Coordinates of C-alpha atoms in Angstrom, one line a residue:
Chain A
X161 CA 15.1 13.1 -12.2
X162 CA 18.1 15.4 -11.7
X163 CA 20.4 14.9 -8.8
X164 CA 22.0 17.3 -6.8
X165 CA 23.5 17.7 -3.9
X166 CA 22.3 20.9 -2.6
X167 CA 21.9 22.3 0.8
X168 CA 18.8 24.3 0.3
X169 CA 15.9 22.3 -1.7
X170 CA 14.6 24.2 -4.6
X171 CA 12.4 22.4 -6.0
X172 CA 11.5 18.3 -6.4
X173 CA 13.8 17.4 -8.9
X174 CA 16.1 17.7 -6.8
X175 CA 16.9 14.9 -4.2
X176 CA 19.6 14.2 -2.0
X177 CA 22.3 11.7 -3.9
X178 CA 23.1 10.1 -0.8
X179 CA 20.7 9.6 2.1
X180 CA 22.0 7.8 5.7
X181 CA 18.7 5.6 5.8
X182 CA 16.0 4.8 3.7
X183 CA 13.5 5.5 6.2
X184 CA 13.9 7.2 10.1
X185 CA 15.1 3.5 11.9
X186 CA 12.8 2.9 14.4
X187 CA 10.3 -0.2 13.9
X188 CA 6.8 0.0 12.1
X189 CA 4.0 0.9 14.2
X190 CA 6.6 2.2 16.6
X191 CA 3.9 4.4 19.3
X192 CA 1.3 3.6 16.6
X193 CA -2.1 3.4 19.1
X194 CA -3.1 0.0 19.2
X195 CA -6.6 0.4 16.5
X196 CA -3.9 2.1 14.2
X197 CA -1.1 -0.4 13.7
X198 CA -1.0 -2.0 10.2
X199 CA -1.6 -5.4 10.5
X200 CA -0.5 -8.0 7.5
X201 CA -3.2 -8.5 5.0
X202 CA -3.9 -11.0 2.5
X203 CA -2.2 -11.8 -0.9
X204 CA -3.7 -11.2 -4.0
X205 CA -2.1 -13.0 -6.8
X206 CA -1.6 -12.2 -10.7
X207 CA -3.7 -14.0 -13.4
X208 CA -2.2 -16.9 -14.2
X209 CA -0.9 -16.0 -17.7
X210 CA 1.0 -13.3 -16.9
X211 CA 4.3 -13.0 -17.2
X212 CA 5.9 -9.3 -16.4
X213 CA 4.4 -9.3 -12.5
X214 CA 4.8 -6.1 -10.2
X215 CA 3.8 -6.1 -6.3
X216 CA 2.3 -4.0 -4.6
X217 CA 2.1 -3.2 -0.9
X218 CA -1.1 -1.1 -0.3
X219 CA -3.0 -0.1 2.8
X220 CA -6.6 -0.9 3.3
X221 CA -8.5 0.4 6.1
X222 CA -12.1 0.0 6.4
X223 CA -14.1 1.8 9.0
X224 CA -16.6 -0.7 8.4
X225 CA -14.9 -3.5 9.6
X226 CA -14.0 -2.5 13.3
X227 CA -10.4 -4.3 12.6
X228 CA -7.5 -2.5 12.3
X229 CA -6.0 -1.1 8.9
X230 CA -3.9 -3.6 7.1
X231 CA -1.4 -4.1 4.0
X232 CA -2.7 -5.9 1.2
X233 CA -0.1 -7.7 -1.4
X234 CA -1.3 -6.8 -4.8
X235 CA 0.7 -8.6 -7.9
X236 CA -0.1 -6.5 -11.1
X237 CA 0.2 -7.7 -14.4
X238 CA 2.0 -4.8 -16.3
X239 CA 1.6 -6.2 -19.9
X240 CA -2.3 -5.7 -19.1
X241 CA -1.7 -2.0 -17.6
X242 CA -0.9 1.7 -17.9
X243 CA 2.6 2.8 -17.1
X244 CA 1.6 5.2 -13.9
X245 CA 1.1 3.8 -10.0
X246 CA -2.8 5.3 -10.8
X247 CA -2.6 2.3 -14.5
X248 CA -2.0 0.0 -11.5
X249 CA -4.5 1.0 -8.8
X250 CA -7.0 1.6 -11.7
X251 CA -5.7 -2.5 -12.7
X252 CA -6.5 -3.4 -9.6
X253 CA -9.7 -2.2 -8.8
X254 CA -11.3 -2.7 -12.1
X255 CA -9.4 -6.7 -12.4
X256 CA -8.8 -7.8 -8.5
X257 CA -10.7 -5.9 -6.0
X258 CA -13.5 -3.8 -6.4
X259 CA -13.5 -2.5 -3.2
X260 CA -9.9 -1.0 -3.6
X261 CA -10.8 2.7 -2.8
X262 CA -9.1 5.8 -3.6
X263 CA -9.4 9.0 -4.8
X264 CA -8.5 9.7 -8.8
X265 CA -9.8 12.2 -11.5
X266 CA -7.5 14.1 -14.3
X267 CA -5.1 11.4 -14.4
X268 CA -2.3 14.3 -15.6
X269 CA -1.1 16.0 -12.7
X270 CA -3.7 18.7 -12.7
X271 CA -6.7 17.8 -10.3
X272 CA -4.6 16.7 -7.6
X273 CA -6.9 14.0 -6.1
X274 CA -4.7 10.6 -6.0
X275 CA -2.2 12.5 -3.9
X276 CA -0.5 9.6 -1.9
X277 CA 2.6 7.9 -0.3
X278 CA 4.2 6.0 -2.9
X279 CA 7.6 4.1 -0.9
X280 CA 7.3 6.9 1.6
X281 CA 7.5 10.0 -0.2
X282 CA 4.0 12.0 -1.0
X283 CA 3.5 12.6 -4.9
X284 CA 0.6 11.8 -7.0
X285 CA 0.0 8.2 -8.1
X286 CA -0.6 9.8 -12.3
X287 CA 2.5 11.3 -12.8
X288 CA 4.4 8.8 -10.9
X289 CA 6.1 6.1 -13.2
X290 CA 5.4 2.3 -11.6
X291 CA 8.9 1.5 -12.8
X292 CA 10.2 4.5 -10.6
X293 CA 9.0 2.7 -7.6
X294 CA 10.4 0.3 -5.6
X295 CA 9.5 -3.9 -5.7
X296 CA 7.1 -4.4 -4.0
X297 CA 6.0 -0.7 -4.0
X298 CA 4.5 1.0 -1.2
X299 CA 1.3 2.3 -1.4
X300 CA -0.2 4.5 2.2
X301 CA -2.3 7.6 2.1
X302 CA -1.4 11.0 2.7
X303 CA 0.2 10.8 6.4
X304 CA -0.9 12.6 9.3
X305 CA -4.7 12.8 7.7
X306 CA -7.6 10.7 9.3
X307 CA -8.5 7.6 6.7
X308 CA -11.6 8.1 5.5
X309 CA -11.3 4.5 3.7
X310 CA -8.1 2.6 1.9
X311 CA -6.5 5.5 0.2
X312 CA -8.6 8.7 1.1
X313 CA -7.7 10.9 3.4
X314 CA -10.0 13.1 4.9
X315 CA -8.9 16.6 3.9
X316 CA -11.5 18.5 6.0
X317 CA -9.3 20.3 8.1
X318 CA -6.6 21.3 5.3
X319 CA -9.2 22.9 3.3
X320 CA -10.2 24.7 6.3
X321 CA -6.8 26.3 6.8
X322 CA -6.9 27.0 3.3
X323 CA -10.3 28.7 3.6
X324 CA -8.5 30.5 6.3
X325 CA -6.1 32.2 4.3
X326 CA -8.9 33.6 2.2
X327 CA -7.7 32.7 -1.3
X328 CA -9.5 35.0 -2.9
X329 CA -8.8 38.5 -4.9
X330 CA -9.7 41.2 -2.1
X331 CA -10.3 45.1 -3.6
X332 CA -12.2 47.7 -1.9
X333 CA -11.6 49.9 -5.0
X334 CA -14.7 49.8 -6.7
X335 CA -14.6 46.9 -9.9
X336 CA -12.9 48.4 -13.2
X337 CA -15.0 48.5 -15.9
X338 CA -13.0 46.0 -17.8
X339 CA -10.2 43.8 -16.4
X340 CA -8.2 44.6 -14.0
X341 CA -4.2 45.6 -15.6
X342 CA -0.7 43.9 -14.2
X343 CA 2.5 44.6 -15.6
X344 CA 4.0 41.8 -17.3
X345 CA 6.3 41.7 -14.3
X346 CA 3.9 41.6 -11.8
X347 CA 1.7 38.9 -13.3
X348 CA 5.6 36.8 -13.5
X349 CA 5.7 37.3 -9.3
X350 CA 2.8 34.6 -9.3
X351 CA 5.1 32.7 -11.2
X352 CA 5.5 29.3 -9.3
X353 CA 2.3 29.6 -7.2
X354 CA -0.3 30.0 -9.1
X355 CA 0.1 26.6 -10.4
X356 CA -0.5 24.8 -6.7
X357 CA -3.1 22.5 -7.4
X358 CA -4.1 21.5 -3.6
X359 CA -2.9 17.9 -3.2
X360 CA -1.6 18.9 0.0
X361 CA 1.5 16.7 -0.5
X362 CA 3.0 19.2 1.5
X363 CA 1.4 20.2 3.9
X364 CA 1.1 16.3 5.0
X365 CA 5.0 15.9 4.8
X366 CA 5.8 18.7 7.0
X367 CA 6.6 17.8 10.6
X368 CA 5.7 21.6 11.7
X369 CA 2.0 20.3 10.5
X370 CA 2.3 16.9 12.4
X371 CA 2.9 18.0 15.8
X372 CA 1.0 21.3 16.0
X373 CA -1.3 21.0 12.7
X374 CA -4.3 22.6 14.4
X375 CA -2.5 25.9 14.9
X376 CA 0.0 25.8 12.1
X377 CA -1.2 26.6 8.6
X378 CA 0.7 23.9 6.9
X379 CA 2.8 24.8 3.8
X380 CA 0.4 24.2 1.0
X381 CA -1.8 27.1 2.5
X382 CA 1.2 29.8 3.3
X383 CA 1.9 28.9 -0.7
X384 CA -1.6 30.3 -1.0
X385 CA -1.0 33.0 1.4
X386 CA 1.9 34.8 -0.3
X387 CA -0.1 34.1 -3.9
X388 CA -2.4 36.7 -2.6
X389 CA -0.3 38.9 -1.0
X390 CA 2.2 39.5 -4.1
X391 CA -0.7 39.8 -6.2
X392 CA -0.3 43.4 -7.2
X393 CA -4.6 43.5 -8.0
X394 CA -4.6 42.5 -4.2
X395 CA -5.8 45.5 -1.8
X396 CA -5.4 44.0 1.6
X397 CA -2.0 43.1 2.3
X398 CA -2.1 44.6 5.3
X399 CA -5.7 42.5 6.5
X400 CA -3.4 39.1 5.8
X401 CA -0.2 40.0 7.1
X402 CA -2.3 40.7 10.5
X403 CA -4.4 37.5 10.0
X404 CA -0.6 35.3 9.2
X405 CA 1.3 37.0 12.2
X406 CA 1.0 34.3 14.8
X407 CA 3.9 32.1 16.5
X408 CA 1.9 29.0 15.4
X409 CA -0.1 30.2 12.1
X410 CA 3.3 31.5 10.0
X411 CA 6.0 30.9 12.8
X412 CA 6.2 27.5 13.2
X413 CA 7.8 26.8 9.6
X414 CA 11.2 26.0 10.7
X415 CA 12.1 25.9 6.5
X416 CA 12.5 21.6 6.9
X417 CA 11.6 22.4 3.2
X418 CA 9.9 18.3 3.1
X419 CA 7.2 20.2 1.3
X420 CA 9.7 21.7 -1.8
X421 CA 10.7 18.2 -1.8
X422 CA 7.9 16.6 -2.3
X423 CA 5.8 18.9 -4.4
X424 CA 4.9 16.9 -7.2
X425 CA 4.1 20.1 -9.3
X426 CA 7.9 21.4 -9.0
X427 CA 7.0 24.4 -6.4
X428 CA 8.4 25.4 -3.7
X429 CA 6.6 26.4 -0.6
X430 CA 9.1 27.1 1.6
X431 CA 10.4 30.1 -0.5
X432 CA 6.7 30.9 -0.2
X433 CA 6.7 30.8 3.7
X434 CA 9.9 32.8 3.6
X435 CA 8.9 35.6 1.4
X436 CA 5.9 36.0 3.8
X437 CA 8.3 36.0 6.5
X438 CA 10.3 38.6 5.1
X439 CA 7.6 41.2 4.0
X440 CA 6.3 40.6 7.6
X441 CA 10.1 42.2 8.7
X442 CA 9.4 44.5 6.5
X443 CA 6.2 46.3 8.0
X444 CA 7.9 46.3 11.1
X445 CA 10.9 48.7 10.0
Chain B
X100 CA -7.6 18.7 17.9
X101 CA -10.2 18.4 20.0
X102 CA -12.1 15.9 17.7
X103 CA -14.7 14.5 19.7
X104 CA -16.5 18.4 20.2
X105 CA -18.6 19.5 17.7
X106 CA -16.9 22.6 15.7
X107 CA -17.3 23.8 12.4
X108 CA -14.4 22.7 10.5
X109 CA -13.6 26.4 9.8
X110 CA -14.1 26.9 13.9
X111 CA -10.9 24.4 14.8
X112 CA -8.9 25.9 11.9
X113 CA -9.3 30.0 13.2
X114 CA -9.0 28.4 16.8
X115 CA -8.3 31.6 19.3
X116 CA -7.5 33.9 16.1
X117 CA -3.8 35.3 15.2
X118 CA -1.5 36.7 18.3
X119 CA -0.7 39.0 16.0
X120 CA 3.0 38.3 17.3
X121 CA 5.5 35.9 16.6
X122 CA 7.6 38.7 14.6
X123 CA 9.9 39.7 17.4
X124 CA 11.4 36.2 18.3
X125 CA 11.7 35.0 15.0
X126 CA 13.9 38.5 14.2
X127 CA 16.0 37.9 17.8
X128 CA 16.6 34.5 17.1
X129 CA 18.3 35.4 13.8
X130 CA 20.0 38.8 15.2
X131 CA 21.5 36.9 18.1
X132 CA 22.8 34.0 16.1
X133 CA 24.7 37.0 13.6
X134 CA 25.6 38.2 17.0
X135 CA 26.8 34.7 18.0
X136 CA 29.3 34.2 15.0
X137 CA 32.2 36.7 15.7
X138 CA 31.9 36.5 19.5
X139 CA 32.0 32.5 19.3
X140 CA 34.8 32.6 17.4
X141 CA 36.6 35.3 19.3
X142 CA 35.8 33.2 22.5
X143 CA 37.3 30.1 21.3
X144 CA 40.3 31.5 19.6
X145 CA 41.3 33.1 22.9
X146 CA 41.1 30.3 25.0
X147 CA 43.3 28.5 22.0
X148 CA 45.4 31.8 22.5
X149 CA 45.3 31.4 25.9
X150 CA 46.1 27.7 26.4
X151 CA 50.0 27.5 27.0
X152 CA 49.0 31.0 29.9
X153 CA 49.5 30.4 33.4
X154 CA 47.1 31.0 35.8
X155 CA 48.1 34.9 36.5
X156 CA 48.0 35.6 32.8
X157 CA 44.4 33.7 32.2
X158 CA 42.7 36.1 35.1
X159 CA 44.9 39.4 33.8
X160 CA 43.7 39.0 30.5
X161 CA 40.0 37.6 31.5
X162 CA 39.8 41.0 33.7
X163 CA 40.5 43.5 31.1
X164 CA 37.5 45.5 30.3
X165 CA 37.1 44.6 26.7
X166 CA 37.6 40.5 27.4
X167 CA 34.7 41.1 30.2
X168 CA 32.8 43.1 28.2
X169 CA 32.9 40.8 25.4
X170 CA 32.0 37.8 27.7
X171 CA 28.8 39.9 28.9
X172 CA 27.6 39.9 25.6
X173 CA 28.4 36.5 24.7
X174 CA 26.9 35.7 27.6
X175 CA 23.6 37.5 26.7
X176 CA 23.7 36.7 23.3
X177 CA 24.0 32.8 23.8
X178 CA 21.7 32.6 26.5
X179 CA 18.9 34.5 25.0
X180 CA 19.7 32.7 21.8
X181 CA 18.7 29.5 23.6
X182 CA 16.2 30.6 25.1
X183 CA 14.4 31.4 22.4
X184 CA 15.3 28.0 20.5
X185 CA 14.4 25.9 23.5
X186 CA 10.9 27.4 23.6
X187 CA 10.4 26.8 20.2
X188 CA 11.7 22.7 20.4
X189 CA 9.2 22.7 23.6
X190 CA 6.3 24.2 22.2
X191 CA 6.8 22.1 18.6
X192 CA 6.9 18.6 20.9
X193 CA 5.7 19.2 24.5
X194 CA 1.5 19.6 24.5
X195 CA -0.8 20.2 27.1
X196 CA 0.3 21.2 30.9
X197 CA 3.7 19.7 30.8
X198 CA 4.1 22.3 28.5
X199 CA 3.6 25.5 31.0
X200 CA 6.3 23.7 33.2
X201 CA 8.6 23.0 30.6
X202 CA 9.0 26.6 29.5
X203 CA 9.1 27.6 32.8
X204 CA 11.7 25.4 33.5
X205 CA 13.8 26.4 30.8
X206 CA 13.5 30.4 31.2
X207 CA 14.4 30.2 34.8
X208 CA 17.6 27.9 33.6
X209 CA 18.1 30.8 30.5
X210 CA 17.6 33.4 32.7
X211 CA 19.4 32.6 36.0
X212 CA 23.0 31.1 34.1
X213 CA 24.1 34.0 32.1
X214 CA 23.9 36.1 35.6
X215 CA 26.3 33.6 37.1
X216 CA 28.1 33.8 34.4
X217 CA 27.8 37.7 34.4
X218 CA 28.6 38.0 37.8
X219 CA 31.6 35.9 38.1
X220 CA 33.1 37.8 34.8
X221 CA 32.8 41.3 36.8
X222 CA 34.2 39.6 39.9
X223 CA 37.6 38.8 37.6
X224 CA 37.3 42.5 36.2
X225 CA 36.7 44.0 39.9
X226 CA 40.2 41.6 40.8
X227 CA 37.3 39.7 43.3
X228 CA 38.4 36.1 42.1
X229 CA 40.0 34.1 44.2
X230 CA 43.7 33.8 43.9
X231 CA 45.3 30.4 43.7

């Protein structure tokens, strides 16, 4: 990982050399509702015969169970596993506990369904490295979601706002008889978010999206926003612009930038958010 | 969210539609912090100026027509400045009714100080302040 110590985020290799805290100092389960508060779990320890052992700290919640969500100790045998935090969870479920759940597909950064938070920061569990993390590691799901079960979020709502945005290529001119032409330079202005692959790391790191979530878009689908709208093949600018232009839908970005710094794909939403921003200015004069 | 009525997913996401505003303060807020800059530091480098003055000097130079008119627009500048802020931190972390009063609060406060302040920088320029 390259360090820097830059004001303005860029992109996810880039993290702060020094931080004050590790993590905001107030308590666990501080204002936590008293069915949400993570209770201790039990241990679950390595075969005997191994010898390199990793733990894990991983929340289980089971809706099942009527008990409140707790955090499981998993000890991992790394001899006997892959080198990602998705090798481990894979270890576990297939070794230790089957009922381990969680969501996982490509397992190369591409499908973006083991999105998670691995020792507080959102990334996905493939392309993170298990010697990267901390001992014992810290495994939650996406915050700010409702748990579905263990380690899957339920992503109902985020889609929803994405489905909002209306990610799709809009044309009233009538279809071209073969495909439709962009200069080299226009297909390069999707450079950078195109490649957003709807983990919605982001969008669940971004306090804008914590305390007003239901009105604000949320990063992840803004990225999608202004992938549309610089689209030169795109015909109706002017339709999203009017659909963005809201104090809570666009507006409440106040450019935290938590969601460039935890893109586990290297992009950089809040650029996104501010080009929006700025061709909205634009239309007005 | 209202989780416990039955919408369609898509339903709590559009929600009342776009206000189709949202432009204007976010353009203010930035205008009247560019605005804030030179007049800030002309403010404080004056009263730095200023600080050896006696009291006669202070009001002489605080009633000439470029220090008041200055003052007016600092005053306007800051104070609609923070307004606009504090209703973005209240809207961000105060929900439901607390959050009518709150703003209400706060505009009355945003509104009503810069005309004190206003009106006793024209009562220096008009030579109505009150002598030692």
């Amino acid at each position: 990982m390259v360090k820097t110590d830059a004001l303005i985020i860029e992109s996810s290799d880039q993290v702060p050399r020094r931080t004050l805290f590790k993590r905001f100092p107030i308590p666990r389960n501080f204002g936590v509702s008293p069915g949400s508060s993570v209770e201790r779990g039990r241990n679950w320890p390595a075969p005997a015969n191994a010898t390199r052992i990793k733990a894990f700290d991983i929340y289980r919640y089971d809706p099942d169970q009527k008990k409140n969500p707790r955090l499981d100790t998993f000890e991992v045998d790394l001899d006997d596993c892959g080198p990602m935090v998705l090798d481990a969870l894979i270890w576990i479920k297939s070794r230790v506990d089957p009922t381990l759940t969680f969501r996982r597909s490509c397992r190369e950064g591409v499908c973006g369904s083991c999105a998670m938070n691995i020792d507080g920061g959102n990334w996905l569990a493939c392309t993170r490295f298990i010697e990267e993390t901390q001992t014992p590691a810290r495994i939650y799901p996406l915050a700010n979601m409702r748990i579905i079960k263990d380690l899957v979020p339920d992503l109902t709502h985020v889609f929803a706002q994405y489905e909002m945005v209306e990610p799709w290529l809009q044309s009233k001119t009538a279809a071209p008889e073969r495909e439709r032409l962009q200069a080299p330079e226009d297909r390069a202005a999707l450079d950078g978010y195109y490649e957003c692959i709807l983990c919605f790391c982001c969008t669940s790191g971004c306090p804008s999206h914590w305390w007003n979530g239901d009105r604000f878009l949320g990063p992840a689908a803004l990225l999608q926003a202004w992938r549309w709208l610089t689209d030169s093949r795109d015909e109706a600018a002017g339709d999203r612009l009017d659909k963005l232009e809201d104090p809570f839908r666009l507006y409440r970005c106040h450019t935290i930038l938590n969601c460039t710094r935890t893109c586990p794909k290297g992009l950089n939403p809040g650029k996104a958010i501010a080009e929006i921003k700025k061709l909205v200015a634009k239309r007005h004069g | 969210m209202d989780r416990y009525r039955f919408l369609s997913p898509l339903s709590r996401a559009s929600g009342l539609g776009s206000a189709k505003a949202g432009f204007t303060h976010w353009w203010a807020e930035r205008i009247t912090a560019i605005a804030l800059v030179p007049l800030t530091v002309w403010f404080a480098a004056s009263l730095i100026a200023h600080s050896g003055s006696d009291y006669q000097a202070f009001i002489a130079w605080a009633g000439a027509p470029v220090t008041t008119v200055l003052m007016i627009l600092l005053l306007l500048g800051l104070f609609w400045h923070m307004a606009l802020g504090l209703q973005v931190v209240i809207e961000d972390y105060v929900h439901g009714e607390a959050k009518l009063w709150a703003l209400l609060a706060m505009r009355f406060l945003c509104v009503g100080l810069p005309i004190v302040g206003i009106l006793a920088a024209l009562s220096i320029a008009f030579g109505k302040s009150a002598p030692l």
